[in-house]
Amino acid sequence: VSTQSTWGPFLIGLLSPSPIMSWALQTSKGLRSLLPQSFKSWIGIGVGAGVAGAASTVAFANDVLEPPFYDWSHLGRFTSYDTASLRRGFEVYRQVCSSCHSLEYIAYRNLVGVTHTEEQTKALAASVQVKDGPNDEGEMFERPGRLSDKLPRPYPNEEFARFVNNGALPPDLSLMTKARVRHEDYVFSILTGYKDAPAGVQLRSGLYYNPYFPGGAIGMPPPLNDGQLEYEDGTVATVSQMAKDVTSFMSWCAEPEADERKLMGAKTVSALMLTAGLMAYYKRFKWNTLKNRRVSWVNSPKDRPRHS
């Protein structure tokens, strides 16, 4: 039995007005007509007050500050990632964020041609000892990293990560910008939004106040400070600059194919526009003359009937 034949009558019966529904609607209209006008007004006021109270309750229950809107250059339709910012962002991750957070889906080979050259990436990978094996004797061993290796994790397992961080598990940053509402704006606001707790807000030991984090209490201490590291290109490492660079790098980690996808889209749209122009030209000047022509058949003198 096909799906159409099974669900079709059910959907038709569900969407079509039944006699019971029609009777219920007519009965409700009749009851409304019997109510006095003053009672109707009180009902309207009560409904309006209920809706306003519910809206105000939701508004006051939401204690999260909405991140501002920032202009990210790589989000344009015809723009690409700033490779210099990506390289600086990788340095911020490597020297600051990698002590607690991982990049599970990023390997060293993904950095080639984006943040570093192939030789530089090989040197970065070789500076890390990777556990491998077993060897011929059945033992695990450590070796220098290769381009095919993933970026190292800060903790060997989840249980140890929670033990070190007072029960909190530092999330993986590979898809962080895609996993949060407002994406890059949220990450940048979290990194730069640490403030002193306002009056009346009590924080437990080990928590920090950040109005952009749900609940306002976050277990991650402020990760960035002015002059915390030195950029290779001489850029001043302020908190906002480091937050911007590492946010751009995290955005690239979530969508490393974004630039290639935009380029492919531009090529496809250009090819389609060229094809549409050629088709319009052919339709107007070639096919149109054939379509509108009139063919008349005239009998030759030999085929004409002769009259006696």
PDB file of C-alpha atoms in Angstrom:
ATOM      1  CA  VAL A   1       0.000   0.000   0.000  1.00  0.00           C
ATOM      2  CA  SER A   2       1.486   3.352  -0.968  1.00  0.00           C
ATOM      3  CA  THR A   3       1.976   6.162   1.513  1.00  0.00           C
ATOM      4  CA  GLN A   4      -0.318   8.420  -0.467  1.00  0.00           C
ATOM      5  CA  SER A   5      -3.206   5.998  -0.332  1.00  0.00           C
ATOM      6  CA  THR A   6      -2.681   5.451   3.420  1.00  0.00           C
ATOM      7  CA  TRP A   7      -2.334   9.042   4.613  1.00  0.00           C
ATOM      8  CA  GLY A   8      -4.388  10.827   2.005  1.00  0.00           C
ATOM      9  CA  PRO A   9      -7.901  10.066   3.342  1.00  0.00           C
ATOM     10  CA  PHE A  10      -6.703  10.640   6.915  1.00  0.00           C
ATOM     11  CA  LEU A  11      -5.327  14.096   6.128  1.00  0.00           C
ATOM     12  CA  ILE A  12      -8.379  15.029   4.105  1.00  0.00           C
ATOM     13  CA  GLY A  13     -10.646  13.994   6.954  1.00  0.00           C
ATOM     14  CA  LEU A  14      -8.510  15.808   9.472  1.00  0.00           C
ATOM     15  CA  LEU A  15      -8.403  19.083   7.549  1.00  0.00           C
ATOM     16  CA  SER A  16     -11.979  19.080   6.311  1.00  0.00           C
ATOM     17  CA  PRO A  17     -14.599  20.633   8.655  1.00  0.00           C
ATOM     18  CA  SER A  18     -16.560  17.888  10.413  1.00  0.00           C
ATOM     19  CA  PRO A  19     -20.180  18.212  11.632  1.00  0.00           C
ATOM     20  CA  ILE A  20     -18.999  18.177  15.256  1.00  0.00           C
ATOM     21  CA  MET A  21     -16.578  21.050  14.643  1.00  0.00           C
ATOM     22  CA  SER A  22     -19.237  23.055  12.835  1.00  0.00           C
ATOM     23  CA  TRP A  23     -21.697  22.473  15.692  1.00  0.00           C
ATOM     24  CA  ALA A  24     -19.101  23.557  18.259  1.00  0.00           C
ATOM     25  CA  LEU A  25     -18.357  26.770  16.352  1.00  0.00           C
ATOM     26  CA  GLN A  26     -22.048  27.625  15.962  1.00  0.00           C
ATOM     27  CA  THR A  27     -22.710  26.907  19.646  1.00  0.00           C
ATOM     28  CA  SER A  28     -19.848  29.148  20.772  1.00  0.00           C
ATOM     29  CA  LYS A  29     -21.075  31.948  18.538  1.00  0.00           C
ATOM     30  CA  GLY A  30     -24.566  31.553  19.990  1.00  0.00           C
ATOM     31  CA  LEU A  31     -23.322  31.700  23.568  1.00  0.00           C
ATOM     32  CA  ARG A  32     -21.314  34.809  22.806  1.00  0.00           C
ATOM     33  CA  SER A  33     -24.388  36.502  21.396  1.00  0.00           C
ATOM     34  CA  LEU A  34     -26.297  35.818  24.643  1.00  0.00           C
ATOM     35  CA  LEU A  35     -23.659  37.446  26.877  1.00  0.00           C
ATOM     36  CA  PRO A  36     -24.182  41.092  27.858  1.00  0.00           C
ATOM     37  CA  GLN A  37     -21.901  43.679  26.320  1.00  0.00           C
ATOM     38  CA  SER A  38     -20.316  44.623  29.659  1.00  0.00           C
ATOM     39  CA  PHE A  39     -19.384  41.005  30.350  1.00  0.00           C
ATOM     40  CA  LYS A  40     -17.729  40.777  26.924  1.00  0.00           C
ATOM     41  CA  SER A  41     -15.691  43.882  27.733  1.00  0.00           C
ATOM     42  CA  TRP A  42     -14.527  42.394  31.019  1.00  0.00           C
ATOM     43  CA  ILE A  43     -13.514  39.209  29.213  1.00  0.00           C
ATOM     44  CA  GLY A  44     -11.492  41.232  26.696  1.00  0.00           C
ATOM     45  CA  ILE A  45      -9.768  43.168  29.479  1.00  0.00           C
ATOM     46  CA  GLY A  46      -8.953  39.938  31.317  1.00  0.00           C
ATOM     47  CA  VAL A  47      -7.494  38.298  28.229  1.00  0.00           C
ATOM     48  CA  GLY A  48      -5.401  41.375  27.444  1.00  0.00           C
ATOM     49  CA  ALA A  49      -4.092  41.562  30.996  1.00  0.00           C
ATOM     50  CA  GLY A  50      -3.225  37.876  30.925  1.00  0.00           C
ATOM     51  CA  VAL A  51      -1.285  38.216  27.688  1.00  0.00           C
ATOM     52  CA  ALA A  52       0.554  41.315  28.959  1.00  0.00           C
ATOM     53  CA  GLY A  53       1.387  39.601  32.250  1.00  0.00           C
ATOM     54  CA  ALA A  54       2.719  36.528  30.458  1.00  0.00           C
ATOM     55  CA  ALA A  55       4.844  38.691  28.158  1.00  0.00           C
ATOM     56  CA  SER A  56       6.247  40.684  31.069  1.00  0.00           C
ATOM     57  CA  THR A  57       6.965  37.469  32.977  1.00  0.00           C
ATOM     58  CA  VAL A  58       8.913  36.077  30.029  1.00  0.00           C
ATOM     59  CA  ALA A  59      10.779  39.361  29.577  1.00  0.00           C
ATOM     60  CA  PHE A  60      11.805  39.622  33.230  1.00  0.00           C
ATOM     61  CA  ALA A  61      12.630  35.904  33.421  1.00  0.00           C
ATOM     62  CA  ASN A  62      15.130  36.316  30.605  1.00  0.00           C
ATOM     63  CA  ASP A  63      18.196  37.524  32.500  1.00  0.00           C
ATOM     64  CA  VAL A  64      20.572  37.133  29.542  1.00  0.00           C
ATOM     65  CA  LEU A  65      21.890  40.259  27.864  1.00  0.00           C
ATOM     66  CA  GLU A  66      21.529  40.080  24.096  1.00  0.00           C
ATOM     67  CA  PRO A  67      24.875  40.394  22.278  1.00  0.00           C
ATOM     68  CA  PRO A  68      25.369  43.475  20.095  1.00  0.00           C
ATOM     69  CA  PHE A  69      25.446  43.150  16.338  1.00  0.00           C
ATOM     70  CA  TYR A  70      28.976  43.248  14.949  1.00  0.00           C
ATOM     71  CA  ASP A  71      30.069  43.624  11.337  1.00  0.00           C
ATOM     72  CA  TRP A  72      32.095  40.511  10.509  1.00  0.00           C
ATOM     73  CA  SER A  73      33.906  40.919   7.218  1.00  0.00           C
ATOM     74  CA  HIS A  74      33.851  37.214   6.315  1.00  0.00           C
ATOM     75  CA  LEU A  75      30.056  36.978   6.446  1.00  0.00           C
ATOM     76  CA  GLY A  76      29.475  38.924   3.227  1.00  0.00           C
ATOM     77  CA  ARG A  77      28.342  37.144   0.090  1.00  0.00           C
ATOM     78  CA  PHE A  78      31.453  38.150  -1.843  1.00  0.00           C
ATOM     79  CA  THR A  79      33.960  38.376   1.011  1.00  0.00           C
ATOM     80  CA  SER A  80      36.385  35.819   2.411  1.00  0.00           C
ATOM     81  CA  TYR A  81      38.206  35.146   5.647  1.00  0.00           C
ATOM     82  CA  ASP A  82      41.058  37.428   6.642  1.00  0.00           C
ATOM     83  CA  THR A  83      43.986  35.000   6.662  1.00  0.00           C
ATOM     84  CA  ALA A  84      46.078  37.308   8.866  1.00  0.00           C
ATOM     85  CA  SER A  85      43.280  37.367  11.445  1.00  0.00           C
ATOM     86  CA  LEU A  86      42.940  33.575  11.204  1.00  0.00           C
ATOM     87  CA  ARG A  87      46.657  33.136  11.896  1.00  0.00           C
ATOM     88  CA  ARG A  88      46.466  35.447  14.889  1.00  0.00           C
ATOM     89  CA  GLY A  89      43.350  33.633  16.076  1.00  0.00           C
ATOM     90  CA  PHE A  90      45.148  30.307  15.875  1.00  0.00           C
ATOM     91  CA  GLU A  91      47.918  31.741  18.042  1.00  0.00           C
ATOM     92  CA  VAL A  92      45.341  32.856  20.611  1.00  0.00           C
ATOM     93  CA  TYR A  93      43.809  29.382  20.610  1.00  0.00           C
ATOM     94  CA  ARG A  94      47.193  27.625  20.814  1.00  0.00           C
ATOM     95  CA  GLN A  95      48.566  29.788  23.629  1.00  0.00           C
ATOM     96  CA  VAL A  96      45.371  30.453  25.594  1.00  0.00           C
ATOM     97  CA  CYS A  97      42.326  28.368  24.710  1.00  0.00           C
ATOM     98  CA  SER A  98      43.998  25.008  24.045  1.00  0.00           C
ATOM     99  CA  SER A  99      44.796  24.582  27.740  1.00  0.00           C
ATOM    100  CA  CYS A 100      41.102  23.788  28.381  1.00  0.00           C
ATOM    101  CA  HIS A 101      39.283  23.482  25.041  1.00  0.00           C
ATOM    102  CA  SER A 102      39.786  21.096  22.136  1.00  0.00           C
ATOM    103  CA  LEU A 103      39.279  21.290  18.370  1.00  0.00           C
ATOM    104  CA  GLU A 104      38.168  17.747  17.713  1.00  0.00           C
ATOM    105  CA  TYR A 105      37.417  18.113  14.002  1.00  0.00           C
ATOM    106  CA  ILE A 106      40.491  20.114  12.955  1.00  0.00           C
ATOM    107  CA  ALA A 107      43.716  18.421  11.823  1.00  0.00           C
ATOM    108  CA  TYR A 108      47.050  20.051  11.103  1.00  0.00           C
ATOM    109  CA  ARG A 109      46.578  19.510   7.388  1.00  0.00           C
ATOM    110  CA  ASN A 110      43.518  21.794   7.476  1.00  0.00           C
ATOM    111  CA  LEU A 111      45.785  24.709   8.416  1.00  0.00           C
ATOM    112  CA  VAL A 112      47.941  24.386   5.289  1.00  0.00           C
ATOM    113  CA  GLY A 113      47.324  27.291   2.937  1.00  0.00           C
ATOM    114  CA  VAL A 114      44.991  29.000   5.418  1.00  0.00           C
ATOM    115  CA  THR A 115      47.001  30.082   8.458  1.00  0.00           C
ATOM    116  CA  HIS A 116      50.431  28.567   7.719  1.00  0.00           C
ATOM    117  CA  THR A 117      52.478  27.183   4.887  1.00  0.00           C
ATOM    118  CA  GLU A 118      53.061  23.451   4.577  1.00  0.00           C
ATOM    119  CA  GLU A 119      56.555  23.680   6.076  1.00  0.00           C
ATOM    120  CA  GLN A 120      55.332  25.769   9.003  1.00  0.00           C
ATOM    121  CA  THR A 121      52.454  23.384   9.657  1.00  0.00           C
ATOM    122  CA  LYS A 122      54.783  20.378   9.609  1.00  0.00           C
ATOM    123  CA  ALA A 123      56.994  22.121  12.163  1.00  0.00           C
ATOM    124  CA  LEU A 124      53.963  22.832  14.372  1.00  0.00           C
ATOM    125  CA  ALA A 125      52.824  19.218  14.172  1.00  0.00           C
ATOM    126  CA  ALA A 126      56.325  17.880  14.878  1.00  0.00           C
ATOM    127  CA  SER A 127      56.555  19.988  18.041  1.00  0.00           C
ATOM    128  CA  VAL A 128      53.809  17.852  19.605  1.00  0.00           C
ATOM    129  CA  GLN A 129      54.286  14.275  20.825  1.00  0.00           C
ATOM    130  CA  VAL A 130      51.428  12.009  19.718  1.00  0.00           C
ATOM    131  CA  LYS A 131      50.661   8.685  21.359  1.00  0.00           C
ATOM    132  CA  ASP A 132      50.554   5.945  18.727  1.00  0.00           C
ATOM    133  CA  GLY A 133      50.790   2.207  18.444  1.00  0.00           C
ATOM    134  CA  PRO A 134      50.901  -0.567  19.148  1.00  0.00           C
ATOM    135  CA  ASN A 135      54.301  -1.381  17.683  1.00  0.00           C
ATOM    136  CA  ASP A 136      55.635  -4.806  16.760  1.00  0.00           C
ATOM    137  CA  GLU A 137      56.046  -5.624  20.439  1.00  0.00           C
ATOM    138  CA  GLY A 138      52.470  -4.635  21.277  1.00  0.00           C
ATOM    139  CA  GLU A 139      53.425  -1.500  23.168  1.00  0.00           C
ATOM    140  CA  MET A 140      52.192   2.056  22.734  1.00  0.00           C
ATOM    141  CA  PHE A 141      54.768   4.695  21.912  1.00  0.00           C
ATOM    142  CA  GLU A 142      55.047   8.428  21.313  1.00  0.00           C
ATOM    143  CA  ARG A 143      56.115   9.992  18.042  1.00  0.00           C
ATOM    144  CA  PRO A 144      56.297  13.501  16.556  1.00  0.00           C
ATOM    145  CA  GLY A 145      53.035  14.735  15.116  1.00  0.00           C
ATOM    146  CA  ARG A 146      52.204  14.615  11.425  1.00  0.00           C
ATOM    147  CA  LEU A 147      49.907  16.645   9.188  1.00  0.00           C
ATOM    148  CA  SER A 148      47.280  13.917   9.382  1.00  0.00           C
ATOM    149  CA  ASP A 149      47.034  14.162  13.188  1.00  0.00           C
ATOM    150  CA  LYS A 150      44.259  16.083  14.890  1.00  0.00           C
ATOM    151  CA  LEU A 151      45.109  18.988  17.167  1.00  0.00           C
ATOM    152  CA  PRO A 152      45.937  17.598  20.620  1.00  0.00           C
ATOM    153  CA  ARG A 153      43.285  17.460  23.321  1.00  0.00           C
ATOM    154  CA  PRO A 154      43.958  19.156  26.664  1.00  0.00           C
ATOM    155  CA  TYR A 155      42.546  16.255  28.711  1.00  0.00           C
ATOM    156  CA  PRO A 156      42.745  12.494  28.181  1.00  0.00           C
ATOM    157  CA  ASN A 157      39.035  11.920  28.908  1.00  0.00           C
ATOM    158  CA  GLU A 158      35.842  13.670  29.984  1.00  0.00           C
ATOM    159  CA  GLU A 159      36.003  12.525  33.608  1.00  0.00           C
ATOM    160  CA  PHE A 160      39.445  14.039  34.131  1.00  0.00           C
ATOM    161  CA  ALA A 161      38.316  17.285  32.463  1.00  0.00           C
ATOM    162  CA  ARG A 162      35.394  17.587  34.892  1.00  0.00           C
ATOM    163  CA  PHE A 163      37.614  16.756  37.866  1.00  0.00           C
ATOM    164  CA  VAL A 164      40.101  19.497  36.992  1.00  0.00           C
ATOM    165  CA  ASN A 165      37.394  22.123  36.280  1.00  0.00           C
ATOM    166  CA  ASN A 166      35.239  21.621  39.408  1.00  0.00           C
ATOM    167  CA  GLY A 167      32.665  19.495  37.621  1.00  0.00           C
ATOM    168  CA  ALA A 168      32.343  21.715  34.532  1.00  0.00           C
ATOM    169  CA  LEU A 169      33.214  20.269  31.129  1.00  0.00           C
ATOM    170  CA  PRO A 170      34.949  22.729  28.769  1.00  0.00           C
ATOM    171  CA  PRO A 171      33.140  22.367  25.432  1.00  0.00           C
ATOM    172  CA  ASP A 172      34.820  21.558  22.152  1.00  0.00           C
ATOM    173  CA  LEU A 173      35.267  24.676  20.008  1.00  0.00           C
ATOM    174  CA  SER A 174      35.133  23.088  16.551  1.00  0.00           C
ATOM    175  CA  LEU A 175      31.482  24.019  15.960  1.00  0.00           C
ATOM    176  CA  MET A 176      30.966  26.553  18.730  1.00  0.00           C
ATOM    177  CA  THR A 177      30.029  29.483  16.501  1.00  0.00           C
ATOM    178  CA  LYS A 178      27.389  27.364  14.755  1.00  0.00           C
ATOM    179  CA  ALA A 179      26.034  25.891  17.986  1.00  0.00           C
ATOM    180  CA  ARG A 180      25.133  29.216  19.616  1.00  0.00           C
ATOM    181  CA  VAL A 181      22.481  31.750  18.696  1.00  0.00           C
ATOM    182  CA  ARG A 182      23.966  34.864  17.072  1.00  0.00           C
ATOM    183  CA  HIS A 183      27.098  32.797  16.316  1.00  0.00           C
ATOM    184  CA  GLU A 184      30.179  35.066  16.217  1.00  0.00           C
ATOM    185  CA  ASP A 185      28.453  37.870  18.132  1.00  0.00           C
ATOM    186  CA  TYR A 186      27.789  35.547  21.064  1.00  0.00           C
ATOM    187  CA  VAL A 187      31.346  34.212  21.249  1.00  0.00           C
ATOM    188  CA  PHE A 188      32.888  37.685  21.030  1.00  0.00           C
ATOM    189  CA  SER A 189      30.514  39.031  23.684  1.00  0.00           C
ATOM    190  CA  ILE A 190      31.314  36.159  26.039  1.00  0.00           C
ATOM    191  CA  LEU A 191      35.059  36.754  25.706  1.00  0.00           C
ATOM    192  CA  THR A 192      34.802  40.488  26.276  1.00  0.00           C
ATOM    193  CA  GLY A 193      31.753  40.651  28.585  1.00  0.00           C
ATOM    194  CA  TYR A 194      33.240  39.803  31.996  1.00  0.00           C
ATOM    195  CA  LYS A 195      32.193  42.353  34.612  1.00  0.00           C
ATOM    196  CA  ASP A 196      31.941  42.734  38.358  1.00  0.00           C
ATOM    197  CA  ALA A 197      28.757  41.233  39.757  1.00  0.00           C
ATOM    198  CA  PRO A 198      26.114  43.929  40.340  1.00  0.00           C
ATOM    199  CA  ALA A 199      24.686  44.631  43.768  1.00  0.00           C
ATOM    200  CA  GLY A 200      22.431  41.853  44.982  1.00  0.00           C
ATOM    201  CA  VAL A 201      24.010  39.125  42.850  1.00  0.00           C
ATOM    202  CA  GLN A 202      25.826  36.488  44.858  1.00  0.00           C
ATOM    203  CA  LEU A 203      28.154  34.121  43.000  1.00  0.00           C
ATOM    204  CA  ARG A 204      29.404  30.818  44.292  1.00  0.00           C
ATOM    205  CA  SER A 205      33.104  30.231  44.615  1.00  0.00           C
ATOM    206  CA  GLY A 206      34.719  29.484  41.268  1.00  0.00           C
ATOM    207  CA  LEU A 207      32.076  31.330  39.209  1.00  0.00           C
ATOM    208  CA  TYR A 208      32.411  34.629  37.342  1.00  0.00           C
ATOM    209  CA  TYR A 209      29.790  37.147  36.272  1.00  0.00           C
ATOM    210  CA  ASN A 210      29.109  37.499  32.548  1.00  0.00           C
ATOM    211  CA  PRO A 211      25.751  39.034  31.523  1.00  0.00           C
ATOM    212  CA  TYR A 212      25.884  37.368  28.098  1.00  0.00           C
ATOM    213  CA  PHE A 213      26.003  33.864  29.596  1.00  0.00           C
ATOM    214  CA  PRO A 214      22.677  32.205  30.571  1.00  0.00           C
ATOM    215  CA  GLY A 215      22.199  32.781  34.284  1.00  0.00           C
ATOM    216  CA  GLY A 216      25.049  35.284  34.428  1.00  0.00           C
ATOM    217  CA  ALA A 217      27.383  32.894  36.268  1.00  0.00           C
ATOM    218  CA  ILE A 218      30.052  31.189  34.166  1.00  0.00           C
ATOM    219  CA  GLY A 219      32.702  28.759  35.338  1.00  0.00           C
ATOM    220  CA  MET A 220      35.359  29.914  32.867  1.00  0.00           C
ATOM    221  CA  PRO A 221      37.575  32.671  34.268  1.00  0.00           C
ATOM    222  CA  PRO A 222      38.329  35.668  32.026  1.00  0.00           C
ATOM    223  CA  PRO A 223      40.660  34.108  29.453  1.00  0.00           C
ATOM    224  CA  LEU A 224      42.046  37.262  27.835  1.00  0.00           C
ATOM    225  CA  ASN A 225      44.066  40.179  29.158  1.00  0.00           C
ATOM    226  CA  ASP A 226      45.719  43.103  27.405  1.00  0.00           C
ATOM    227  CA  GLY A 227      49.227  42.238  26.263  1.00  0.00           C
ATOM    228  CA  GLN A 228      48.780  38.575  27.121  1.00  0.00           C
ATOM    229  CA  LEU A 229      50.743  37.496  24.042  1.00  0.00           C
ATOM    230  CA  GLU A 230      52.747  39.005  21.204  1.00  0.00           C
ATOM    231  CA  TYR A 231      51.568  38.715  17.623  1.00  0.00           C
ATOM    232  CA  GLU A 232      54.128  37.903  14.943  1.00  0.00           C
ATOM    233  CA  ASP A 233      52.899  40.695  12.690  1.00  0.00           C
ATOM    234  CA  GLY A 234      53.203  43.342  15.413  1.00  0.00           C
ATOM    235  CA  THR A 235      49.465  43.806  16.013  1.00  0.00           C
ATOM    236  CA  VAL A 236      48.715  45.092  19.506  1.00  0.00           C
ATOM    237  CA  ALA A 237      47.185  42.226  21.496  1.00  0.00           C
ATOM    238  CA  THR A 238      44.300  43.946  23.247  1.00  0.00           C
ATOM    239  CA  VAL A 239      41.375  41.990  24.659  1.00  0.00           C
ATOM    240  CA  SER A 240      39.031  43.025  21.846  1.00  0.00           C
ATOM    241  CA  GLN A 241      41.661  42.276  19.175  1.00  0.00           C
ATOM    242  CA  MET A 242      42.398  38.805  20.541  1.00  0.00           C
ATOM    243  CA  ALA A 243      38.673  38.087  20.964  1.00  0.00           C
ATOM    244  CA  LYS A 244      38.004  39.171  17.388  1.00  0.00           C
ATOM    245  CA  ASP A 245      40.840  37.055  15.985  1.00  0.00           C
ATOM    246  CA  VAL A 246      40.020  33.875  17.900  1.00  0.00           C
ATOM    247  CA  THR A 247      36.317  34.278  17.063  1.00  0.00           C
ATOM    248  CA  SER A 248      37.164  34.518  13.367  1.00  0.00           C
ATOM    249  CA  PHE A 249      39.352  31.430  13.703  1.00  0.00           C
ATOM    250  CA  MET A 250      36.533  29.527  15.428  1.00  0.00           C
ATOM    251  CA  SER A 251      34.152  30.603  12.665  1.00  0.00           C
ATOM    252  CA  TRP A 252      36.566  29.177  10.100  1.00  0.00           C
ATOM    253  CA  CYS A 253      36.832  25.935  12.118  1.00  0.00           C
ATOM    254  CA  ALA A 254      33.042  25.579  11.937  1.00  0.00           C
ATOM    255  CA  GLU A 255      32.933  26.302   8.177  1.00  0.00           C
ATOM    256  CA  PRO A 256      36.359  25.785   6.605  1.00  0.00           C
ATOM    257  CA  GLU A 257      34.708  25.390   3.205  1.00  0.00           C
ATOM    258  CA  ALA A 258      32.905  28.762   3.336  1.00  0.00           C
ATOM    259  CA  ASP A 259      35.248  30.601   0.938  1.00  0.00           C
ATOM    260  CA  GLU A 260      35.256  27.737  -1.540  1.00  0.00           C
ATOM    261  CA  ARG A 261      31.474  27.507  -1.345  1.00  0.00           C
ATOM    262  CA  LYS A 262      31.083  31.230  -2.060  1.00  0.00           C
ATOM    263  CA  LEU A 263      33.477  30.993  -5.015  1.00  0.00           C
ATOM    264  CA  MET A 264      31.621  28.003  -6.400  1.00  0.00           C
ATOM    265  CA  GLY A 265      28.319  29.836  -5.970  1.00  0.00           C
ATOM    266  CA  ALA A 266      29.639  32.900  -7.807  1.00  0.00           C
ATOM    267  CA  LYS A 267      30.861  30.729 -10.686  1.00  0.00           C
ATOM    268  CA  THR A 268      27.549  28.864 -10.844  1.00  0.00           C
ATOM    269  CA  VAL A 269      25.459  32.036 -10.816  1.00  0.00           C
ATOM    270  CA  SER A 270      27.671  33.612 -13.499  1.00  0.00           C
ATOM    271  CA  ALA A 271      27.349  30.534 -15.704  1.00  0.00           C
ATOM    272  CA  LEU A 272      23.567  30.478 -15.227  1.00  0.00           C
ATOM    273  CA  MET A 273      23.274  34.186 -16.090  1.00  0.00           C
ATOM    274  CA  LEU A 274      25.357  33.680 -19.244  1.00  0.00           C
ATOM    275  CA  THR A 275      23.242  30.686 -20.217  1.00  0.00           C
ATOM    276  CA  ALA A 276      20.037  32.645 -19.588  1.00  0.00           C
ATOM    277  CA  GLY A 277      21.308  35.475 -21.802  1.00  0.00           C
ATOM    278  CA  LEU A 278      22.161  33.097 -24.631  1.00  0.00           C
ATOM    279  CA  MET A 279      18.776  31.398 -24.323  1.00  0.00           C
ATOM    280  CA  ALA A 280      16.987  34.766 -24.393  1.00  0.00           C
ATOM    281  CA  TYR A 281      18.933  35.810 -27.482  1.00  0.00           C
ATOM    282  CA  TYR A 282      18.189  32.521 -29.246  1.00  0.00           C
ATOM    283  CA  LYS A 283      14.509  32.713 -28.261  1.00  0.00           C
ATOM    284  CA  ARG A 284      14.128  36.285 -29.456  1.00  0.00           C
ATOM    285  CA  PHE A 285      16.102  36.317 -32.698  1.00  0.00           C
ATOM    286  CA  LYS A 286      16.279  32.688 -33.803  1.00  0.00           C
ATOM    287  CA  TRP A 287      13.428  30.571 -32.530  1.00  0.00           C
ATOM    288  CA  ASN A 288      10.865  33.400 -32.535  1.00  0.00           C
ATOM    289  CA  THR A 289      11.068  33.785 -36.319  1.00  0.00           C
ATOM    290  CA  LEU A 290      10.521  30.065 -36.790  1.00  0.00           C
ATOM    291  CA  LYS A 291       7.691  29.931 -34.295  1.00  0.00           C
ATOM    292  CA  ASN A 292       5.702  32.837 -35.815  1.00  0.00           C
ATOM    293  CA  ARG A 293       6.226  32.073 -39.492  1.00  0.00           C
ATOM    294  CA  ARG A 294       3.293  31.053 -41.649  1.00  0.00           C
ATOM    295  CA  VAL A 295       3.593  28.231 -44.134  1.00  0.00           C
ATOM    296  CA  SER A 296       1.109  28.158 -46.998  1.00  0.00           C
ATOM    297  CA  TRP A 297       0.822  25.253 -49.387  1.00  0.00           C
ATOM    298  CA  VAL A 298       0.094  26.085 -53.033  1.00  0.00           C
ATOM    299  CA  ASN A 299      -0.718  23.386 -55.512  1.00  0.00           C
ATOM    300  CA  SER A 300       1.555  23.223 -58.508  1.00  0.00           C
ATOM    301  CA  PRO A 301       0.025  23.650 -62.007  1.00  0.00           C
ATOM    302  CA  LYS A 302       0.413  19.949 -62.653  1.00  0.00           C
ATOM    303  CA  ASP A 303      -1.669  19.040 -59.600  1.00  0.00           C
ATOM    304  CA  ARG A 304      -4.528  21.452 -60.359  1.00  0.00           C
ATOM    305  CA  PRO A 305      -7.707  19.774 -61.558  1.00  0.00           C
ATOM    306  CA  ARG A 306      -8.506  20.268 -65.209  1.00  0.00           C
ATOM    307  CA  HIS A 307     -11.981  21.299 -66.307  1.00  0.00           C
ATOM    308  CA  SER A 308     -13.372  19.972 -69.506  1.00  0.00           C
TER     309      SER A 308
END
